[in-house]
mmCIF file of C-alpha atoms and ligand atoms in Angstrom:
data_model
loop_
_atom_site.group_PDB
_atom_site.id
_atom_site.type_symbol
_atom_site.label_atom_id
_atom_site.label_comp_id
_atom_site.label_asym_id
_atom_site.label_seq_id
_atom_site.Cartn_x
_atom_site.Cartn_y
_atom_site.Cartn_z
ATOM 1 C CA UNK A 276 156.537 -2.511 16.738
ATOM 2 C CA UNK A 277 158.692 0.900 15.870
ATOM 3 C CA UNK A 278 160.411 0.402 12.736
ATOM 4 C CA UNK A 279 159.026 -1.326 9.096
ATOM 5 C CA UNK A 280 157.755 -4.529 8.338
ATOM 6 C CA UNK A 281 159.829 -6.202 5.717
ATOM 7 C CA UNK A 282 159.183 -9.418 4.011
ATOM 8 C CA UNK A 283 161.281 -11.308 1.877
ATOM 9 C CA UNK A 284 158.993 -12.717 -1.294
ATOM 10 C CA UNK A 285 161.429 -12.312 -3.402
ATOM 11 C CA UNK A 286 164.733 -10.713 -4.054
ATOM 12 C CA UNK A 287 163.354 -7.781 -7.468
ATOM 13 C CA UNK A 288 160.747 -6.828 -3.839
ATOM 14 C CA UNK A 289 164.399 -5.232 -2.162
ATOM 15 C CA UNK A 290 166.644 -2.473 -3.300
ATOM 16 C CA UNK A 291 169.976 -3.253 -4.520
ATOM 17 C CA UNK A 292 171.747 -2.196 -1.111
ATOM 18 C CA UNK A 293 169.250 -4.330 1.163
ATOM 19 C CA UNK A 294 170.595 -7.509 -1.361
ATOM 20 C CA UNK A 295 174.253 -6.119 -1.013
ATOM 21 C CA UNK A 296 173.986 -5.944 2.676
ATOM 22 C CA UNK A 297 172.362 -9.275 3.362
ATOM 23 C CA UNK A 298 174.887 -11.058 1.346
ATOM 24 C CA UNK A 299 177.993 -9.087 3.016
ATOM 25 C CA UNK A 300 175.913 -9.892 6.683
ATOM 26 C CA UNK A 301 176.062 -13.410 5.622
ATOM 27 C CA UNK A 302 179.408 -13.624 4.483
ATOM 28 C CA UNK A 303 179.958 -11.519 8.220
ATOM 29 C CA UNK A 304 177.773 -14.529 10.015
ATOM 30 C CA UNK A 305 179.321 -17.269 8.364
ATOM 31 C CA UNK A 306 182.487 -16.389 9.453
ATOM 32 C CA UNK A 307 181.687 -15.399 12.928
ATOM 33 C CA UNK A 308 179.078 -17.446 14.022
ATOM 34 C CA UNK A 309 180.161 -17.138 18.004
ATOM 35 C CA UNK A 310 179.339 -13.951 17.898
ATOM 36 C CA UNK A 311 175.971 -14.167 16.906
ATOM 37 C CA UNK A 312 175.094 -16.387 19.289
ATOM 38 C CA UNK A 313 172.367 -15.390 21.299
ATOM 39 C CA UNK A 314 170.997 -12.518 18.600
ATOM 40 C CA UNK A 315 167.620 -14.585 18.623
ATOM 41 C CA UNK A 316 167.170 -14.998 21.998
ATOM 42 C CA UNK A 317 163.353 -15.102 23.039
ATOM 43 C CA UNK A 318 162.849 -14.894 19.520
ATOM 44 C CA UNK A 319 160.513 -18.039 17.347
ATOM 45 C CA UNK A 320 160.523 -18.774 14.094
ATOM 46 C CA UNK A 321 157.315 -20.536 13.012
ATOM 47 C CA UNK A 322 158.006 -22.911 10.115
ATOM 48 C CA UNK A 323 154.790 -23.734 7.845
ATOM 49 C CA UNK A 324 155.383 -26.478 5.162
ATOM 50 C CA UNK A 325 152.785 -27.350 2.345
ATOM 51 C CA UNK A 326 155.489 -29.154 0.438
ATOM 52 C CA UNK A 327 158.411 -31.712 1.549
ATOM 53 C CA UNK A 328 161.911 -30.353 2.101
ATOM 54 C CA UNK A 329 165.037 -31.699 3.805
ATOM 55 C CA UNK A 330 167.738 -28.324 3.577
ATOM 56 C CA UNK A 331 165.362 -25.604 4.525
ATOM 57 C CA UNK A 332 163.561 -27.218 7.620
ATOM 58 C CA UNK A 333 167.302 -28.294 8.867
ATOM 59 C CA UNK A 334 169.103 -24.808 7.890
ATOM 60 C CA UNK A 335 166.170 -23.145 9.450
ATOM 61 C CA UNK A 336 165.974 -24.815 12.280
ATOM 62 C CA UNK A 337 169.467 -25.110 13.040
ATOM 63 C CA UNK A 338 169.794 -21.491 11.876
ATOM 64 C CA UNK A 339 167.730 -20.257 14.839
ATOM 65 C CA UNK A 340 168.938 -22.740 17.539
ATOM 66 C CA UNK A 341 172.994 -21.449 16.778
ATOM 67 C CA UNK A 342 171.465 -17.961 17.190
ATOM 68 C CA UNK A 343 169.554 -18.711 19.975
ATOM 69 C CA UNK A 344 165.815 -18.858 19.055
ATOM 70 C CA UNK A 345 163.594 -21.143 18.389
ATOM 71 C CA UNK A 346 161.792 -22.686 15.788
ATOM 72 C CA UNK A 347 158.462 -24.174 15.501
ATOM 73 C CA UNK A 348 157.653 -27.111 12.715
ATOM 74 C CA UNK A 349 154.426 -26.898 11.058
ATOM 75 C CA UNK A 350 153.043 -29.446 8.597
ATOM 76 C CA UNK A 351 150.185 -27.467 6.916
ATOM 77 C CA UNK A 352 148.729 -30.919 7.074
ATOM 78 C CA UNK A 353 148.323 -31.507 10.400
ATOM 79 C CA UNK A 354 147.394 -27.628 11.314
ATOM 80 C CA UNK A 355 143.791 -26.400 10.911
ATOM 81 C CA UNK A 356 145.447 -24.063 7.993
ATOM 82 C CA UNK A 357 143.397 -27.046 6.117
ATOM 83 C CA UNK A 358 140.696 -26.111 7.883
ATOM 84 C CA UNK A 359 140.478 -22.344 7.714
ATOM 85 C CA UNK A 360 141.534 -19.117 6.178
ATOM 86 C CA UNK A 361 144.850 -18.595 5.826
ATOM 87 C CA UNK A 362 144.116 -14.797 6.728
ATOM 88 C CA UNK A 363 142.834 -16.070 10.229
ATOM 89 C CA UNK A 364 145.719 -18.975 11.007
ATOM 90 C CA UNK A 365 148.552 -16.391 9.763
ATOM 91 C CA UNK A 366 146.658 -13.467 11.877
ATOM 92 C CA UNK A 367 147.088 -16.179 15.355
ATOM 93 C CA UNK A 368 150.726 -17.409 14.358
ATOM 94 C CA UNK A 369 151.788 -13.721 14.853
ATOM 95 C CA UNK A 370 150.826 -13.429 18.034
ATOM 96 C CA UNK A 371 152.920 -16.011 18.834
ATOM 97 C CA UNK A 372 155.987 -16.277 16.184
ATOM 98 C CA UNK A 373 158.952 -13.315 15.877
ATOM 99 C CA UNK A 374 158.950 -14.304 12.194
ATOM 100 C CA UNK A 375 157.042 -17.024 9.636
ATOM 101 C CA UNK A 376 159.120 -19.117 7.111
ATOM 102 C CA UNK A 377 156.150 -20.349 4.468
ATOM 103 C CA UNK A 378 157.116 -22.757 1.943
ATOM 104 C CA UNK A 379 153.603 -22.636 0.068
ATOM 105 C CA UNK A 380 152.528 -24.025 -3.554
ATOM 106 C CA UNK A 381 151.250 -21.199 -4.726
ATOM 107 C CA UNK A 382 152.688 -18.068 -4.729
ATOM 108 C CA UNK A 383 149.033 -16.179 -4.195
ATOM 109 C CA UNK A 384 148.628 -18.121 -1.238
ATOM 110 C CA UNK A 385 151.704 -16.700 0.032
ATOM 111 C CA UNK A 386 150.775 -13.035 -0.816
ATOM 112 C CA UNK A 387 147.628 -13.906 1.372
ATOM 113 C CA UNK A 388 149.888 -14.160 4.323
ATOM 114 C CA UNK A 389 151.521 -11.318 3.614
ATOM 115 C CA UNK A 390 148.598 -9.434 3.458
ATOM 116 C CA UNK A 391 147.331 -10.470 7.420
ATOM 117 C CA UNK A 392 150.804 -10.740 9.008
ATOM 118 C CA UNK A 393 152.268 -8.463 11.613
ATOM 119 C CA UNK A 394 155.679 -10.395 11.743
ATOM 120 C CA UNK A 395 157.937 -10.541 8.531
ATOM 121 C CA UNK A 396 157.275 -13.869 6.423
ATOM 122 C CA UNK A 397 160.252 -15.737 4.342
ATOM 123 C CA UNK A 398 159.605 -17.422 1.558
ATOM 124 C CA UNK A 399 160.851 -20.722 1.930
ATOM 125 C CA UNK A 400 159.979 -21.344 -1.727
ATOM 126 C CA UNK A 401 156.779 -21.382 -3.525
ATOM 127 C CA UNK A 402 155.785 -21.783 -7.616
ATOM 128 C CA UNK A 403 157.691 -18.637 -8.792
ATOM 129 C CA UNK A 404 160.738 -17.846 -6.314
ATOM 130 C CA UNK A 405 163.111 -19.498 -4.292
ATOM 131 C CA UNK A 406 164.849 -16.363 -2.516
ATOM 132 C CA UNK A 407 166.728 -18.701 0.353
ATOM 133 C CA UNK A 408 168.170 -20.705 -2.204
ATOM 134 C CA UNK A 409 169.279 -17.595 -4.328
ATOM 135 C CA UNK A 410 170.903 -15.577 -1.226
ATOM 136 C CA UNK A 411 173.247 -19.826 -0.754
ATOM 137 C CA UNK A 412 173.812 -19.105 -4.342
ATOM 138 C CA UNK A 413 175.389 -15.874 -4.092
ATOM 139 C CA UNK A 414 176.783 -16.466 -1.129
ATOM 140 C CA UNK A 415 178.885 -19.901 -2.565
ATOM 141 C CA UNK A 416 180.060 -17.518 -5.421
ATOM 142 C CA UNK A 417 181.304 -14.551 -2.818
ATOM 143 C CA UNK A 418 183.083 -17.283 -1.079
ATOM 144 C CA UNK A 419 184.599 -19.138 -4.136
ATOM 145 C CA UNK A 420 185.793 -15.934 -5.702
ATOM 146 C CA UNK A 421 188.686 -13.655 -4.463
ATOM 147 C CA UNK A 422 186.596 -10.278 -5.674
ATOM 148 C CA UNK A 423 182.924 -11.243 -4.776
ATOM 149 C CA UNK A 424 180.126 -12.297 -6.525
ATOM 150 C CA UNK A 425 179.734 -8.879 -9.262
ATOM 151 C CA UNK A 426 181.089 -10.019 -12.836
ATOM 152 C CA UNK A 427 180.937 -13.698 -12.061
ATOM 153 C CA UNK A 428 179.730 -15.532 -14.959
ATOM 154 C CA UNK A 429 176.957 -18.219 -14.026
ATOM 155 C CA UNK A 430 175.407 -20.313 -16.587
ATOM 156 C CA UNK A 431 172.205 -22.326 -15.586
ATOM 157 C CA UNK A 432 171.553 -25.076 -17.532
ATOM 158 C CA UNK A 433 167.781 -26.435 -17.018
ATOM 159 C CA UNK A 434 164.033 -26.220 -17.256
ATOM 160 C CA UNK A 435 163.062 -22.437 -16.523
ATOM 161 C CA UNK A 436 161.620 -22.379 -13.174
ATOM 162 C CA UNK A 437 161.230 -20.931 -9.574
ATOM 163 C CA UNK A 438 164.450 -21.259 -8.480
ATOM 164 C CA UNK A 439 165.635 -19.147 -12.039
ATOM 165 C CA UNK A 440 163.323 -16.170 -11.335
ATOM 166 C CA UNK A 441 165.247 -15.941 -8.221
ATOM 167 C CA UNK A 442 168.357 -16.270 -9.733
ATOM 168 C CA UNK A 443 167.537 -13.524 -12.015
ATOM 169 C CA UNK A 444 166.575 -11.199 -9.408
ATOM 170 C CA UNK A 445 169.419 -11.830 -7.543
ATOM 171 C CA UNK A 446 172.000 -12.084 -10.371
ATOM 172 C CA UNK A 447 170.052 -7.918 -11.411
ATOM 173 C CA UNK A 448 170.748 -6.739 -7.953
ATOM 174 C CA UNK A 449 174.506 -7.867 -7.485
ATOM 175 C CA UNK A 450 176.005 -7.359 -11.202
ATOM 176 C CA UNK A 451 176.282 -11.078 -11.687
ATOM 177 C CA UNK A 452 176.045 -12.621 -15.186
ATOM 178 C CA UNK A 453 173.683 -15.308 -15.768
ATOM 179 C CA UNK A 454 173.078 -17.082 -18.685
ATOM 180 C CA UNK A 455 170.112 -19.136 -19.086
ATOM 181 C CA UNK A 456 169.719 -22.274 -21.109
ATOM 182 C CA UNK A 457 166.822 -23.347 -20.902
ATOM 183 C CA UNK A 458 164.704 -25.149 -23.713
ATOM 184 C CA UNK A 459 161.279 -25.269 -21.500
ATOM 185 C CA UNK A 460 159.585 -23.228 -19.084
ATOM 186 C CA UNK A 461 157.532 -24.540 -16.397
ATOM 187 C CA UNK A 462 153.947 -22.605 -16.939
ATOM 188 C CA UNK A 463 153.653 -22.317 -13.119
ATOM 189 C CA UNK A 464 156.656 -20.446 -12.495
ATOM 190 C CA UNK A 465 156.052 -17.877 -15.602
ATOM 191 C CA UNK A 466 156.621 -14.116 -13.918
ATOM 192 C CA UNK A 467 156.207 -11.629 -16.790
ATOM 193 C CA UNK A 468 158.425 -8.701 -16.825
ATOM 194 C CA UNK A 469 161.362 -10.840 -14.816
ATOM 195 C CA UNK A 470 163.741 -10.540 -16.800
ATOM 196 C CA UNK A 471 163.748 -6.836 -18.273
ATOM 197 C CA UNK A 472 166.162 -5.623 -15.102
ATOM 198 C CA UNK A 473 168.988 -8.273 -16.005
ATOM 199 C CA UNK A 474 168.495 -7.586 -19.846
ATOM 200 C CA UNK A 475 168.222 -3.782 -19.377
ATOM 201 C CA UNK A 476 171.634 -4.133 -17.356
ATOM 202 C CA UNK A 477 173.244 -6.291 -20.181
ATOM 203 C CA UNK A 478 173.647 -9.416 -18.064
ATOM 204 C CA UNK A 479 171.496 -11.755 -19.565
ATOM 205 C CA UNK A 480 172.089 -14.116 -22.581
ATOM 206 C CA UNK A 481 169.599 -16.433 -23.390
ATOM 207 C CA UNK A 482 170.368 -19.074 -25.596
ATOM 208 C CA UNK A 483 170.115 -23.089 -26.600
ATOM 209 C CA UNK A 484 173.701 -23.361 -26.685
ATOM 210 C CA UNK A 485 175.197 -25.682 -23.839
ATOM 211 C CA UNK A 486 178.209 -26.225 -24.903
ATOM 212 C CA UNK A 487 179.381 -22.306 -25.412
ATOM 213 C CA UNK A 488 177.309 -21.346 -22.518
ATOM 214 C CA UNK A 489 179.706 -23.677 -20.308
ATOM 215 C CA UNK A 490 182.460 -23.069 -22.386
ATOM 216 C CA UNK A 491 181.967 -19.305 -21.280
ATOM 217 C CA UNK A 492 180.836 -20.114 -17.300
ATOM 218 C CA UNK A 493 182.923 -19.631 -14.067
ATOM 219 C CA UNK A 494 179.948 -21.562 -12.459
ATOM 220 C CA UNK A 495 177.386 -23.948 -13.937
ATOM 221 C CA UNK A 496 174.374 -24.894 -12.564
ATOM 222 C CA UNK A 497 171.274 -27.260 -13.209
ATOM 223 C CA UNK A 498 167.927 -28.045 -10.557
ATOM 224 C CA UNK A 499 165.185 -30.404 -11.648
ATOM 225 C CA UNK A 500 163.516 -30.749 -14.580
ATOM 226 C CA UNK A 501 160.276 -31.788 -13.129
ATOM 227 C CA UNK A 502 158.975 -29.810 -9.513
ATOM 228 C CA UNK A 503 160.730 -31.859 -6.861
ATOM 229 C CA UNK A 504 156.923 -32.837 -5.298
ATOM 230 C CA UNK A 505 155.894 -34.424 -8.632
ATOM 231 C CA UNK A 506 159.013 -36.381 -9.523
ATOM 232 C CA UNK A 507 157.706 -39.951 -8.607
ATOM 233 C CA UNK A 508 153.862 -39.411 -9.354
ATOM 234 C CA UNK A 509 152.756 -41.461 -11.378
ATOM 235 C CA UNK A 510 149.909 -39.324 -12.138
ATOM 236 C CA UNK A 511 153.123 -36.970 -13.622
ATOM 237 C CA UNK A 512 154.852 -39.848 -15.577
ATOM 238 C CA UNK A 513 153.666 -38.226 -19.177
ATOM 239 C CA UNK A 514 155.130 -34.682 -18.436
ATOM 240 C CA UNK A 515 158.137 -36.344 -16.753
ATOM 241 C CA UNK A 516 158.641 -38.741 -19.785
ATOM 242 C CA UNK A 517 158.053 -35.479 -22.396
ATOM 243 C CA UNK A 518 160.750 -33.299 -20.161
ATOM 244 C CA UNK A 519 163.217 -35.911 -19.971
ATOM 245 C CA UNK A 520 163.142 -36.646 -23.565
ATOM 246 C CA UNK A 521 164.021 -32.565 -24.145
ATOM 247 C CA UNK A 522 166.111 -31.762 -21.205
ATOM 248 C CA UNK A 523 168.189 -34.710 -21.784
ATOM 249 C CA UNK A 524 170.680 -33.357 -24.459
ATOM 250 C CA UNK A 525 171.096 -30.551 -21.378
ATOM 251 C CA UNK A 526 172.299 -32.961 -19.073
ATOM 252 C CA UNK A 527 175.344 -32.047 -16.564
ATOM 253 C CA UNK A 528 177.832 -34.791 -17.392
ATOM 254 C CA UNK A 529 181.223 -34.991 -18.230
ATOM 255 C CA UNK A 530 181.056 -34.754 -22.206
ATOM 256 C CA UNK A 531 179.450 -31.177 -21.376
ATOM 257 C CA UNK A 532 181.578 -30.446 -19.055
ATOM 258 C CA UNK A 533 185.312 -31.567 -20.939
ATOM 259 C CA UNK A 534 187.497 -28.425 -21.777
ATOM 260 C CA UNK A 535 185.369 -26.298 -18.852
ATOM 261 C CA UNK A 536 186.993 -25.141 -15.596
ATOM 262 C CA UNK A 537 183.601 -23.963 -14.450
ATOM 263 C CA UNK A 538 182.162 -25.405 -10.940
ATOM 264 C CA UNK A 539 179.333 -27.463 -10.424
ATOM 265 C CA UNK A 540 176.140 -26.068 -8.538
ATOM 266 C CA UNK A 541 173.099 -27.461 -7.795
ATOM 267 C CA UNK A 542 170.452 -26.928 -5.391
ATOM 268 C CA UNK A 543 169.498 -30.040 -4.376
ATOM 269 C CA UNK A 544 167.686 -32.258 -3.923
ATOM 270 C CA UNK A 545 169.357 -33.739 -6.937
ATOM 271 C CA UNK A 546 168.060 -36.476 -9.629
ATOM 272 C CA UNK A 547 171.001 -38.140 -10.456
ATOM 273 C CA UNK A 548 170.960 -39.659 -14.459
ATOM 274 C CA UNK A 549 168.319 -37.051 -14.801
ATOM 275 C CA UNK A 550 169.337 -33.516 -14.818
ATOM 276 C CA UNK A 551 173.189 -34.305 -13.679
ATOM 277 C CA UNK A 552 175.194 -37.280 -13.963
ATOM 278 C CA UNK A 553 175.772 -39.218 -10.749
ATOM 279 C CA UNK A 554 179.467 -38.670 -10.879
ATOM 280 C CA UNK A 555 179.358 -34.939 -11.386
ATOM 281 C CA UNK A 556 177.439 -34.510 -8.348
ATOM 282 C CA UNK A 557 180.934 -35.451 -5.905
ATOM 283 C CA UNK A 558 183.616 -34.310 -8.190
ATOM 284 C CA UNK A 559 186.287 -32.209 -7.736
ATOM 285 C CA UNK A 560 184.409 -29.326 -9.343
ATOM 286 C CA UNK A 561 181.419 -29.984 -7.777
ATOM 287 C CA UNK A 562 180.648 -26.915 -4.875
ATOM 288 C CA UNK A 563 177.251 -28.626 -4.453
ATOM 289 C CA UNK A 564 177.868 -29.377 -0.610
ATOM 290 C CA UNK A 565 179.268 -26.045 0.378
ATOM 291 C CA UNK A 566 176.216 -24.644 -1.832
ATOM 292 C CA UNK A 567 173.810 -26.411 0.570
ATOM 293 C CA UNK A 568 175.745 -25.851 4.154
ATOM 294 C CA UNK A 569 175.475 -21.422 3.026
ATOM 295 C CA UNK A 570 171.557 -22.185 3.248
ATOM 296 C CA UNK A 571 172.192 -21.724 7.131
ATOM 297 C CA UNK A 572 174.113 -18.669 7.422
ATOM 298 C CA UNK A 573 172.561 -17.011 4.339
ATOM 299 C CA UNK A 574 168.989 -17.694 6.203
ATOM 300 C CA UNK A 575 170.433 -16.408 9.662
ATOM 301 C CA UNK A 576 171.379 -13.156 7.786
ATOM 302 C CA UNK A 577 167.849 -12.489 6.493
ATOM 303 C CA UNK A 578 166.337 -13.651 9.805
ATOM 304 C CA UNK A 579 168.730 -10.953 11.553
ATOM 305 C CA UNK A 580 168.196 -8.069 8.586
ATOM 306 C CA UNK A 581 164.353 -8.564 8.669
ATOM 307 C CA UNK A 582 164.170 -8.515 12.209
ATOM 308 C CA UNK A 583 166.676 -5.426 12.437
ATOM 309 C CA UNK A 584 164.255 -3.260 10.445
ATOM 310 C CA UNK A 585 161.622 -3.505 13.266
ATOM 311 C CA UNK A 586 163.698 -1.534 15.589
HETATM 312 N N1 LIG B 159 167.022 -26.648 -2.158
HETATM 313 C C1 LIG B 159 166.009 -26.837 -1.278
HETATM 314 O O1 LIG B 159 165.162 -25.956 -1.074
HETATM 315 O O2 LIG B 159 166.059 -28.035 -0.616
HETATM 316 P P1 LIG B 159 164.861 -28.669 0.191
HETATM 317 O O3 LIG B 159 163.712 -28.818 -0.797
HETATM 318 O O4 LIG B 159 165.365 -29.995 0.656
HETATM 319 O O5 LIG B 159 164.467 -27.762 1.288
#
């Protein structure tokens, strides 16, 4: 290995350029995938999954198949990662795997890989960031807009979590403006100090305000209220009855949405009566779809910019 080993934990870990240049590469991938065929060749991606997920074990997969890998599925269930240290497992994948995709519960977990691997690791989401998601994000905006993504005004609309430190960090780097309505924070997903660059920069409003927050949005965007792995356990039904009574005022529909010519986002996957009304989630404002397809080339341009800093 010549060059430096780069991870991507979270988007506040990379300079501003790196975050311009990955977006622009993705942009560049999207619309040229033929000629990035092949750019993985002899190359696997080992995917490890703690948690369930439909969009990042396709986009992955697929991601490295149109570019000519190959990727490996991992269950953390079924792999002695159960069994073991994750210093030992991670140390072995390695010597096998070009890069590692980890989506892992907890974020410390995560560092732990870090800490043994020789390959660069992806977070594929864990209980503070969602970076893959944020990169789609950006990259839906850059597409939707004729002048890119700096100056767009994006209004999230939700419990404060994972996917929102992301945002933030993303939103710092590229000169986006985010506003953030969000009556609870999930405790897991608290990362002090996340929100002084956007602030410092004059990005960020916080505020309880839905209506003038969409009012004011060229993009609006809600995820779930309760962590995605939780939402039908029973053992969960208090917390998910308390949220829902709070969030619901916050809802997506189209009573908040009358008078706004902001689009629809939303990460998937969705909870529909929950944290968006069912017919929000197909209508005409809705970029929800297109949202989920830039997973893949937003994930081929971080696979391609990680492994480009080896050489
Ligand atoms: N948005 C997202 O990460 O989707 P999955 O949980 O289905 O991977």
């Amino acid at each position: 290995m010549q060059g430096q080993l780069k991870h991507l934990i979270d988007w506040k870990y990379w300079s501003d350029e790196d975050v311009r240049f990955v977006l622009n590469l993705a942009r560049k991938v999207k619309h040229h995938r033929w000629e990035y065929q092949g750019h993985m060749q002899g190359n696997t991606l080992v995917m490890l999954f703690q948690k369930t997920s439909t969009r990042t074990r396709v986009s992955f997969e697929a991601g490295m198949t149109e570019l000519g890998g190959h990727a490996i599925n991992l269950d953390w269930r079924s792999t002695n990662f159960t069994l073991s240290k994750i210093r030992f497992e991670t140390r072995y994948l390695c010597r096998n795997a070009a890069l590692i995709m980890a989506r892992l519960k907890e974020n410390k977990d995560l560092m732990e890989m870090v800490d043994a691997a020789t390959v660069p690791i992806i977070n594929g989401c864990c209980n503070f960031y969602h970076p893959c998601q944020a990169l789609a994000d950006m990259l839906t905006i850059a597409e939707d807009r004729e002048h890119g993504v700096s100056g767009a005004r994006l209004t999230y609309i939700g419990v404060y979590n994972n996917v929102v430190n992301s945002l933030v960090s993303i939103s710092a780097a590229l000169g986006v403006k985010l506003t953030l309505v969000c009556p609870i924070k999930d405790p897991a997903s608290v990362d002090e100090g996340a929100l002084e660059k956007l602030a410092d920069s004059g990005l960020l409003i916080e505020t309880l305000d839905a209506a003038k927050a969409v009012a004011e949005a060229d993009y609006v965007y809600t995820d779930t209220w309760l962590d995605m792995e939780y939402f039908n356990d029973p053992s969960y039904q208090a917390v998910k009855d308390e949220r829902c009574a709070l969030m619901l005022p916050y809802q997506i529909n189209a009573q908040l949405m009358k008078g706004s010519q902001a689009k629809i986002m939303h990460d998937m996957p969705i909870h529909p009566g929950y944290e968006m009304a069912e017919d929000m989630v197909e209508s005409e404002r809705s970029i929800i779809y297109d949202q989920a397809e830039n997973r893949l080339d937003a994930q081929k341009a971080i696979m391609l910019k990680l492994l480009q800093e080896l050489k």
